[in-house]
Short mmCIF file of C-alpha atoms in Angstrom, two decimals:
data_model
loop_
_atom_site.label_atom_id
_atom_site.label_comp_id
_atom_site.label_asym_id
_atom_site.label_seq_id
_atom_site.Cartn_x
_atom_site.Cartn_y
_atom_site.Cartn_z
CA MET A 185 9.20 -10.53 -15.59
CA THR A 186 10.77 -11.65 -12.32
CA PRO A 187 8.30 -13.76 -10.34
CA VAL A 188 9.12 -12.23 -6.97
CA LEU A 189 7.90 -9.32 -4.92
CA ALA A 190 9.23 -6.17 -6.61
CA LYS A 191 11.13 -3.52 -4.67
CA ARG A 192 9.08 -0.33 -4.57
CA VAL A 193 10.10 3.12 -5.81
CA ILE A 194 8.15 5.86 -4.05
CA PRO A 195 8.30 9.54 -5.01
CA CYS A 196 7.57 11.72 -2.01
CA LEU A 197 5.70 15.00 -2.14
CA ASP A 198 6.42 17.27 0.82
CA VAL A 199 3.40 19.53 0.91
CA ARG A 200 3.04 22.88 2.61
CA ASP A 201 -0.12 24.98 2.35
CA GLY A 202 -1.23 22.83 -0.57
CA ARG A 203 2.00 23.13 -2.62
CA VAL A 204 4.92 20.73 -3.13
CA VAL A 205 8.05 22.11 -1.42
CA LYS A 206 11.55 20.82 -0.81
CA GLY A 207 14.20 21.92 1.65
CA VAL A 208 17.58 20.79 2.90
CA ARG A 209 17.79 19.13 6.31
CA PHE A 210 14.14 20.08 6.87
CA GLU A 211 14.82 23.81 6.19
CA GLY A 212 14.93 26.40 3.36
CA LEU A 213 11.81 25.42 1.44
CA ARG A 214 11.29 25.94 -2.32
CA ASP A 215 7.99 25.71 -4.25
CA MET A 216 7.93 22.73 -6.64
CA GLY A 217 4.36 22.74 -7.97
CA ASP A 218 0.90 21.25 -7.49
CA PRO A 219 0.80 17.92 -5.60
CA ALA A 220 -2.00 16.27 -7.62
CA GLU A 221 -0.35 17.17 -10.94
CA ALA A 222 3.01 15.84 -9.77
CA ALA A 223 1.43 12.66 -8.39
CA ALA A 224 -0.44 11.99 -11.65
CA ARG A 225 2.82 12.38 -13.59
CA TYR A 226 4.68 9.95 -11.31
CA ASP A 227 1.79 7.48 -11.43
CA ALA A 228 1.90 7.50 -15.24
CA GLU A 229 5.70 7.12 -15.20
CA GLY A 230 5.43 3.94 -13.14
CA ALA A 231 5.76 5.01 -9.49
CA ASP A 232 4.86 2.04 -7.28
CA GLU A 233 3.27 4.23 -4.62
CA ILE A 234 2.98 7.92 -3.86
CA ALA A 235 3.84 9.47 -0.50
CA LEU A 236 2.41 12.82 0.47
CA LEU A 237 3.77 14.36 3.65
CA ASP A 238 2.16 17.52 4.94
CA ILE A 239 4.59 19.89 6.62
CA THR A 240 2.12 22.73 7.08
CA ALA A 241 2.97 24.26 10.42
CA SER A 242 -0.52 24.97 11.72
CA HIS A 243 -3.24 22.45 12.36
CA GLU A 244 -5.92 24.98 11.33
CA ARG A 245 -5.11 24.38 7.68
CA ARG A 246 -6.11 20.69 7.69
CA GLY A 247 -8.86 21.46 5.18
CA THR A 248 -6.23 22.32 2.58
CA LEU A 249 -4.53 18.96 3.14
CA LEU A 250 -7.75 16.96 2.83
CA ASP A 251 -8.48 18.76 -0.44
CA VAL A 252 -4.99 17.94 -1.73
CA VAL A 253 -5.38 14.28 -0.70
CA GLU A 254 -8.73 14.06 -2.43
CA ARG A 255 -7.42 15.59 -5.66
CA THR A 256 -4.29 13.40 -5.54
CA ALA A 257 -6.26 10.21 -4.89
CA LYS A 258 -8.51 11.00 -7.85
CA ALA A 259 -5.49 11.47 -10.11
CA THR A 260 -3.66 8.26 -9.17
CA PHE A 261 -4.24 4.51 -9.25
CA VAL A 262 -1.41 3.32 -7.04
CA PRO A 263 -1.34 3.24 -3.22
CA LEU A 264 -1.20 6.67 -1.57
CA THR A 265 0.45 7.19 1.81
CA VAL A 266 -0.34 10.44 3.61
CA GLY A 267 1.30 11.79 6.75
CA GLY A 268 2.05 14.96 8.68
CA GLY A 269 0.37 16.27 11.80
CA VAL A 270 -1.79 13.19 12.38
CA ARG A 271 -2.96 13.50 16.01
CA ASP A 272 -5.75 11.02 16.60
CA GLU A 273 -8.05 8.41 15.12
CA ALA A 274 -10.32 11.14 13.74
CA ASP A 275 -7.39 12.50 11.68
CA VAL A 276 -6.64 8.98 10.39
CA GLU A 277 -10.28 8.48 9.49
CA ALA A 278 -10.51 11.81 7.67
CA LEU A 279 -7.41 11.07 5.59
CA LEU A 280 -8.60 7.57 4.68
CA ALA A 281 -11.99 8.99 3.73
CA ALA A 282 -10.27 11.61 1.55
CA GLY A 283 -8.58 8.80 -0.38
CA ALA A 284 -5.39 7.84 1.46
CA ASP A 285 -4.64 4.10 1.50
CA LYS A 286 -2.12 4.37 4.32
CA VAL A 287 -1.68 7.01 6.99
CA SER A 288 1.71 7.83 8.41
CA VAL A 289 2.09 8.80 12.07
CA ASN A 290 5.25 10.34 13.51
CA THR A 291 5.25 12.72 16.50
CA ARG A 292 1.98 11.41 17.91
CA ALA A 293 3.25 7.82 17.81
CA VAL A 294 5.99 8.89 20.23
CA GLU A 295 3.66 10.95 22.43
CA HIS A 296 0.79 8.44 22.38
CA PRO A 297 2.03 5.02 21.19
CA GLU A 298 -1.43 3.55 21.86
CA LEU A 299 -2.69 5.44 18.78
CA VAL A 300 -0.67 3.06 16.56
CA GLY A 301 -2.26 -0.06 18.02
CA ALA A 302 -5.77 1.40 18.10
CA ALA A 303 -5.57 2.56 14.47
CA ALA A 304 -4.05 -0.75 13.31
CA ARG A 305 -6.86 -2.70 14.97
CA ARG A 306 -9.51 -0.44 13.47
CA TRP A 307 -8.23 -0.11 9.89
CA GLY A 308 -5.74 -2.98 9.60
CA CYS A 309 -1.98 -2.79 10.13
CA GLN A 310 -1.43 -2.25 6.40
CA ALA A 311 -3.12 1.16 6.74
CA ILE A 312 -0.77 2.42 9.46
CA VAL A 313 2.78 3.53 8.71
CA VAL A 314 5.03 4.86 11.46
CA ALA A 315 7.45 7.51 10.24
CA ILE A 316 10.72 7.77 12.15
CA ASP A 317 13.08 10.74 11.79
CA ALA A 318 16.49 9.62 13.07
CA LYS A 319 19.77 11.43 13.65
CA ARG A 320 23.19 9.93 14.37
CA ARG A 321 24.22 10.05 18.03
CA GLY A 322 27.48 8.27 18.84
CA ASP A 323 27.16 4.63 17.83
CA GLY A 324 23.40 4.80 17.26
CA TRP A 325 20.57 7.02 16.12
CA GLU A 326 18.17 9.16 18.10
CA VAL A 327 14.50 9.67 17.20
CA PHE A 328 13.41 13.28 16.65
CA VAL A 329 9.85 14.60 16.43
CA HIS A 330 8.05 17.85 15.52
CA GLY A 331 9.55 17.90 12.04
CA GLY A 332 13.02 17.17 13.37
CA ARG A 333 13.06 19.94 15.96
CA THR A 334 12.63 17.94 19.16
CA PRO A 335 14.96 15.17 20.38
CA THR A 336 13.18 12.35 22.21
CA GLY A 337 16.06 10.42 23.77
CA LYS A 338 14.67 7.31 22.08
CA ASP A 339 16.95 4.91 20.22
CA ALA A 340 15.76 4.53 16.61
CA ILE A 341 16.34 0.76 16.46
CA ALA A 342 14.50 0.07 19.72
CA TRP A 343 11.67 2.41 18.67
CA SER A 344 11.35 0.61 15.32
CA ARG A 345 10.89 -2.71 17.09
CA GLU A 346 8.39 -1.14 19.45
CA VAL A 347 6.18 0.34 16.72
CA ALA A 348 6.27 -2.91 14.71
CA ASP A 349 5.07 -4.73 17.85
CA LEU A 350 2.37 -2.10 18.34
CA GLY A 351 0.96 -2.90 14.91
CA ALA A 352 2.60 -0.57 12.41
CA GLY A 353 2.42 -2.17 8.97
CA GLU A 354 5.47 -0.36 7.67
CA ILE A 355 8.23 1.94 8.84
CA LEU A 356 9.14 5.07 6.89
CA LEU A 357 12.69 5.75 8.02
CA THR A 358 14.25 9.15 7.34
CA SER A 359 17.84 10.06 8.08
CA MET A 360 17.81 13.68 9.21
CA ASP A 361 21.56 13.92 8.63
CA ARG A 362 21.08 13.06 4.96
CA ASP A 363 17.69 14.62 4.17
CA GLY A 364 18.03 16.90 1.14
CA THR A 365 21.83 16.51 0.95
CA LYS A 366 21.91 14.18 -2.10
CA ASP A 367 24.76 12.28 -0.42
CA GLY A 368 22.79 9.01 -0.34
CA TYR A 369 20.91 7.17 2.38
CA ASP A 370 22.43 6.52 5.79
CA LEU A 371 22.86 2.87 4.80
CA ALA A 372 23.94 1.69 8.24
CA LEU A 373 20.71 3.10 9.69
CA VAL A 374 18.54 1.53 6.97
CA ARG A 375 20.24 -1.84 7.36
CA ALA A 376 20.03 -1.79 11.16
CA VAL A 377 16.29 -1.08 11.13
CA SER A 378 15.53 -3.48 8.25
CA ASP A 379 17.28 -6.27 10.12
CA ALA A 380 15.55 -5.38 13.39
CA VAL A 381 11.90 -5.57 12.28
CA SER A 382 9.68 -8.03 10.41
CA VAL A 383 7.64 -5.31 8.67
CA PRO A 384 8.73 -3.56 5.46
CA VAL A 385 11.08 -0.58 5.81
CA ILE A 386 10.99 2.38 3.42
CA ALA A 387 14.37 4.13 3.20
CA SER A 388 14.25 7.93 3.02
CA GLY A 389 16.56 10.93 3.14
CA GLY A 390 19.54 11.86 0.99
CA VAL A 391 18.94 10.43 -2.48
CA GLY A 392 20.85 12.22 -5.26
CA SER A 393 21.16 9.46 -7.87
CA PRO A 394 19.70 6.11 -8.93
CA ALA A 395 22.80 4.44 -7.43
CA HIS A 396 21.69 5.66 -4.00
CA LEU A 397 18.32 3.93 -4.47
CA ALA A 398 20.06 0.69 -5.47
CA ALA A 399 22.28 0.89 -2.40
CA GLY A 400 19.27 1.39 -0.13
CA LEU A 401 17.76 -1.83 -1.47
CA LEU A 402 20.92 -3.94 -1.71
CA GLU A 403 23.10 -2.76 1.19
CA GLY A 404 20.30 -1.23 3.28
CA ARG A 405 17.97 -4.18 2.54
CA ALA A 406 14.98 -1.86 2.46
CA SER A 407 11.70 -3.10 0.95
CA ALA A 408 11.07 0.24 -0.69
CA VAL A 409 13.00 3.42 -1.49
CA LEU A 410 11.63 6.92 -1.23
CA ALA A 411 13.03 10.04 -2.87
CA ALA A 412 11.88 13.57 -3.60
CA SER A 413 14.29 16.02 -5.23
CA ILE A 414 15.70 13.73 -7.91
CA PHE A 415 12.21 13.31 -9.29
CA HIS A 416 10.92 16.87 -8.71
CA GLU A 417 14.03 18.44 -10.23
CA GLY A 418 13.99 16.11 -13.22
CA THR A 419 17.39 14.55 -12.42
CA CYS A 420 15.78 11.30 -13.54
CA THR A 421 12.36 9.89 -14.27
CA ILE A 422 10.81 6.96 -12.46
CA GLY A 423 11.33 4.94 -15.65
CA GLU A 424 15.07 5.71 -15.72
CA VAL A 425 15.35 4.70 -12.08
CA LYS A 426 13.49 1.43 -12.72
CA ARG A 427 15.77 0.58 -15.64
CA TYR A 428 18.83 1.34 -13.52
CA LEU A 429 17.62 -0.86 -10.66
CA SER A 430 16.67 -3.64 -13.04
CA ALA A 431 20.14 -3.57 -14.64
CA ALA A 432 21.57 -3.82 -11.10
CA GLY A 433 19.68 -7.10 -10.68
CA ILE A 434 16.96 -5.67 -8.43
CA PRO A 435 13.41 -6.92 -9.09
CA VAL A 436 11.17 -3.99 -9.98
CA ARG A 437 7.83 -3.54 -11.67
CA ALA A 438 8.73 -2.55 -15.23
CA SER A 439 7.56 1.00 -15.78
CA GLU A 440 7.01 0.30 -19.50
CA GLN A 441 3.94 -1.53 -18.33
CA ALA A 442 2.55 1.68 -16.94
CA ALA A 443 4.11 4.24 -19.25
CA MET B 56 -5.95 -1.66 2.17
CA GLY B 57 -9.66 -1.93 1.54
CA ASN B 58 -10.46 1.68 0.69
CA VAL B 59 -13.85 1.22 -0.92
CA PHE B 60 -13.73 4.74 -2.37
CA SER B 61 -10.59 3.81 -4.32
CA VAL B 62 -12.53 0.95 -5.90
CA VAL B 63 -15.38 3.28 -6.85
CA ARG B 64 -12.98 5.85 -8.35
CA ALA B 65 -11.20 3.17 -10.39
CA LEU B 66 -14.48 1.70 -11.66
CA GLU B 67 -15.69 5.15 -12.68
CA HIS B 68 -12.35 5.81 -14.37
CA VAL B 69 -12.92 2.80 -16.64
CA GLY B 70 -16.40 4.01 -17.53
CA ALA B 71 -18.70 2.50 -14.91
CA SER B 72 -21.70 4.66 -14.09
CA GLY B 73 -24.18 4.41 -11.26
CA VAL B 74 -21.74 2.73 -8.87
CA VAL B 75 -23.46 2.36 -5.51
CA VAL B 76 -21.70 1.54 -2.21
CA SER B 77 -24.06 -0.51 -0.09
CA ALA B 78 -24.29 -3.33 2.43
CA ASP B 79 -28.08 -3.46 2.09
CA PRO B 80 -29.11 -7.01 1.06
CA ASP B 81 -31.95 -5.67 -1.13
CA VAL B 82 -29.62 -3.35 -3.03
CA VAL B 83 -27.09 -6.18 -3.45
CA ARG B 84 -29.79 -8.60 -4.63
CA ARG B 85 -30.97 -6.18 -7.34
CA ALA B 86 -27.50 -5.10 -8.58
CA PRO B 87 -26.67 -6.09 -12.17
CA ARG B 88 -23.09 -6.79 -11.14
CA LEU B 89 -21.22 -6.99 -7.82
CA VAL B 90 -17.79 -5.85 -6.71
CA PHE B 91 -16.91 -7.08 -3.22
CA PRO B 92 -13.75 -5.32 -2.02
CA GLY B 93 -13.88 -6.75 1.48
CA GLN B 94 -12.58 -4.60 4.29
CA GLY B 95 -10.85 -5.33 7.57
CA ALA B 96 -10.41 -8.84 8.91
CA PHE B 97 -12.13 -12.14 7.96
CA ARG B 98 -14.10 -12.20 11.23
CA ASP B 99 -15.64 -8.73 10.71
CA CYS B 100 -16.43 -9.66 7.13
CA ALA B 101 -18.08 -12.93 8.19
CA ALA B 102 -20.15 -11.07 10.80
CA ALA B 103 -21.39 -8.64 8.14
CA LEU B 104 -22.28 -11.53 5.82
CA GLU B 105 -24.37 -13.19 8.53
CA ARG B 106 -26.72 -10.24 8.66
CA GLY B 107 -28.51 -11.10 5.41
CA LEU B 108 -25.80 -9.76 3.14
CA GLY B 109 -24.30 -13.22 2.59
CA ALA B 110 -27.59 -14.67 1.38
CA ALA B 111 -28.00 -11.75 -1.03
CA VAL B 112 -24.47 -12.23 -2.44
CA ARG B 113 -25.07 -15.99 -2.85
CA GLU B 114 -28.36 -15.33 -4.66
CA SER B 115 -26.78 -12.77 -6.94
CA ILE B 116 -23.96 -15.14 -7.90
CA ALA B 117 -26.41 -18.05 -8.41
CA ARG B 118 -28.52 -15.80 -10.65
CA GLY B 119 -25.44 -15.24 -12.84
CA ALA B 120 -24.61 -11.61 -12.04
CA PRO B 121 -20.92 -10.91 -12.71
CA TYR B 122 -19.02 -10.94 -9.38
CA LEU B 123 -15.59 -9.44 -8.78
CA GLY B 124 -14.02 -10.23 -5.42
CA ILE B 125 -11.02 -8.25 -4.26
CA CYS B 126 -8.72 -9.40 -1.44
CA LEU B 127 -11.13 -10.34 1.36
CA GLY B 128 -13.82 -10.52 -1.34
CA LEU B 129 -11.87 -13.52 -2.66
CA GLN B 130 -11.29 -15.12 0.74
CA ALA B 131 -14.95 -14.69 1.72
CA LEU B 132 -15.98 -17.06 -1.10
CA PHE B 133 -14.62 -19.93 1.01
CA ALA B 134 -16.19 -21.43 4.12
CA SER B 135 -13.58 -20.55 6.73
CA SER B 136 -10.20 -18.98 7.36
CA GLU B 137 -7.30 -19.71 9.69
CA GLU B 138 -7.44 -16.00 10.49
CA ALA B 139 -10.74 -16.42 12.36
CA ALA B 140 -11.63 -19.86 13.73
CA GLY B 141 -15.39 -20.43 13.76
CA ALA B 142 -16.23 -17.49 11.49
CA ALA B 143 -18.28 -18.50 8.44
CA GLY B 144 -17.60 -17.26 4.93
CA LEU B 145 -19.92 -17.63 1.93
CA ALA B 146 -18.85 -21.25 1.26
CA ILE B 147 -19.48 -20.84 -2.46
CA PHE B 148 -16.23 -22.69 -3.15
CA GLU B 149 -14.69 -25.57 -1.21
CA GLY B 150 -11.31 -25.06 0.37
CA THR B 151 -9.62 -23.04 3.08
CA VAL B 152 -7.87 -19.73 3.66
CA ALA B 153 -4.46 -20.21 5.26
CA ARG B 154 -1.72 -17.92 6.52
CA LEU B 155 1.15 -17.40 4.10
CA ARG B 156 4.00 -19.69 5.04
CA GLY B 157 6.76 -17.14 4.39
CA GLY B 158 10.29 -18.41 3.98
CA PRO B 159 13.81 -17.10 3.45
CA ASP B 160 14.31 -13.79 1.63
CA GLU B 161 17.09 -13.00 -0.84
CA HIS B 162 19.42 -11.84 1.94
CA GLY B 163 19.06 -15.01 4.03
CA GLY B 164 16.59 -13.31 6.40
CA SER B 165 12.85 -13.95 6.55
CA LEU B 166 10.25 -12.81 4.05
CA LYS B 167 8.18 -9.96 5.46
CA ILE B 168 4.56 -10.76 6.26
CA PRO B 169 2.17 -9.16 5.19
CA HIS B 170 3.09 -9.73 1.57
CA MET B 171 2.98 -6.06 0.57
CA GLY B 172 3.79 -4.56 -2.81
CA TRP B 173 3.87 -5.41 -6.51
CA ASN B 174 4.11 -9.04 -7.52
CA THR B 175 3.36 -11.05 -10.64
CA ALA B 176 0.07 -12.86 -11.19
CA ARG B 177 0.75 -15.65 -13.69
CA PRO B 178 -2.42 -16.88 -15.40
CA THR B 179 -2.72 -20.67 -15.41
CA ARG B 180 -5.32 -20.54 -18.18
CA PRO B 181 -6.75 -17.87 -20.48
CA HIS B 182 -9.53 -15.78 -18.95
CA PRO B 183 -11.31 -12.91 -20.69
CA VAL B 184 -11.23 -10.60 -17.64
CA LEU B 185 -7.86 -11.50 -16.14
CA GLY B 186 -5.67 -10.76 -19.16
CA PRO B 187 -1.97 -11.58 -19.51
CA GLU B 188 0.74 -11.96 -16.85
CA ALA B 189 1.24 -8.64 -15.05
CA HIS B 190 2.37 -6.98 -11.84
CA TYR B 191 -0.42 -6.19 -9.38
CA TYR B 192 -0.45 -4.60 -5.92
CA PHE B 193 -0.88 -7.03 -3.01
CA VAL B 194 -1.42 -6.48 0.73
CA HIS B 195 -2.33 -9.63 2.64
CA SER B 196 -1.18 -12.25 5.13
CA TYR B 197 -3.57 -15.06 4.13
CA ALA B 198 -4.22 -16.86 0.85
CA VAL B 199 -6.93 -19.20 -0.47
CA ARG B 200 -6.42 -22.94 -0.97
CA PRO B 201 -9.25 -24.14 -3.23
CA SER B 202 -10.03 -27.87 -3.12
CA ASP B 203 -10.83 -27.83 -6.83
CA PRO B 204 -7.67 -27.03 -8.85
CA GLY B 205 -9.98 -26.11 -11.72
CA LEU B 206 -10.90 -22.89 -9.89
CA VAL B 207 -7.35 -21.55 -10.07
CA ALA B 208 -6.87 -18.84 -12.72
CA ALA B 209 -3.53 -17.38 -11.60
CA THR B 210 -0.76 -18.00 -9.09
CA THR B 211 1.87 -15.78 -7.48
CA SER B 212 5.19 -16.62 -5.82
CA TYR B 213 6.07 -15.43 -2.33
CA GLY B 214 7.99 -18.09 -0.47
CA GLU B 215 5.39 -20.47 -1.90
CA ASP B 216 3.20 -20.42 -5.00
CA PHE B 217 -0.18 -19.25 -3.75
CA VAL B 218 -3.47 -18.87 -5.61
CA SER B 219 -3.88 -15.20 -6.53
CA VAL B 220 -6.96 -15.46 -8.76
CA VAL B 221 -9.88 -17.89 -8.84
CA ALA B 222 -12.49 -17.89 -11.60
CA LYS B 223 -15.59 -19.88 -12.36
CA ASP B 224 -18.47 -18.91 -14.64
CA ASN B 225 -19.59 -15.40 -13.60
CA VAL B 226 -17.19 -15.21 -10.64
CA LEU B 227 -13.68 -13.75 -10.74
CA ALA B 228 -11.84 -13.02 -7.52
CA CYS B 229 -8.31 -11.78 -6.99
CA GLN B 230 -6.06 -11.50 -3.96
CA PHE B 231 -4.46 -8.30 -5.29
CA HIS B 232 -6.00 -4.84 -5.53
CA PRO B 233 -6.79 -3.97 -9.17
CA GLU B 234 -7.93 -0.51 -8.08
CA LYS B 235 -4.36 0.20 -6.92
CA SER B 236 -2.57 -1.64 -9.73
CA GLN B 237 -2.35 1.16 -12.27
CA ARG B 238 -2.75 0.20 -15.91
CA ALA B 239 -2.89 -3.58 -15.34
CA GLY B 240 -5.57 -3.19 -12.69
CA LEU B 241 -7.62 -0.64 -14.59
CA GLY B 242 -7.53 -2.98 -17.61
CA LEU B 243 -8.90 -5.82 -15.49
CA LEU B 244 -11.67 -3.61 -14.09
CA GLY B 245 -12.58 -2.39 -17.57
CA ARG B 246 -12.87 -5.96 -18.85
CA PHE B 247 -14.96 -6.91 -15.83
CA MET B 248 -17.37 -4.07 -16.63
CA SER B 249 -17.89 -5.44 -20.13
CA MET B 250 -18.20 -9.06 -18.90
#
């Protein structure tokens, strides 16, 4: 067992109307099952955390999300990050009460950055993740909000520094260009943000193979790697990914321990 | 982290019944065993302990009730913390709580603080509740420095070797979160329940 902090492997469940879905570049969604069942499976396979991102379009269906979070939290014994449509401290509080360990904020962090600081002071910075959806623009990357539909004019690197200063405990960084493509992470983006901030960065968007996860950790220097389709579609199990990363010299928590 | 409901769920998963969440000194005084997850910052925790809760926890421990401290529930066993000058902990053990020193990471950059994620707790001596070396989930920026090396039950490496578990008699307290540490953590909680 390597006596260092392990790199984290995080399966992500995109949830719409209470079901796991997956699309390509944020579009064309397919049903991939029940979130709590999937989370319990990944937990048993050795996932280091579970991410659950709600992409339900309307805010009226929040009850469905809270129910999913509660069922997922009951079925898992690893940290659970929940995001999607979080608008204010009341939303954060409701998700934490339902069983989330960390709450991810995206659009609202851009619209009302003070929410990040207020929530971090109230629940601790470790409870607040800022999710950043970034798209290549010339030499840099631009931040998009509203599920990737609205450009903000903000530079992703500068915004990462800003949210870390505001009190975000982690940054969940998604490349919109790569999301769902299985072409691998935008490694330059991951590396640029990892180098820019002192808080952990979770790489997201584009994973098609265990090699992509290794690259995110080695070349991208991410603290954690997030993926969805490769796990949902059965391309590989968490255990297979852990063994691959371990063979590549990356410190991971052995999944045998949890299997 | 400090989601008290996660602790309750994990305890119930390993067979605990009648788990009560309370900050009422009378409830704490009467409890057959205590789990102190500790939430928020050291100063808030110290303030809560001043309002009678601290005395109840001290009495319970002195009486011999099994005590499991988690994260801040470990740090609170000491008198003070660098995190909050002037704030008073339980002072059951002598020593301090100091900010993690950090250091270089594997890429030549700086280790991220808080120390967040899965790391190894290496037992320094056998303990019936702690069990063997295993990965546990950590989220913290401060660590305890007990004056008495005999209190140390496990250490963890992150830039420095810090004390991740202390144990003495009926007290076991860990810096990591067993309730979020899957099989290793559930095993620890199960053994605590049969302590």
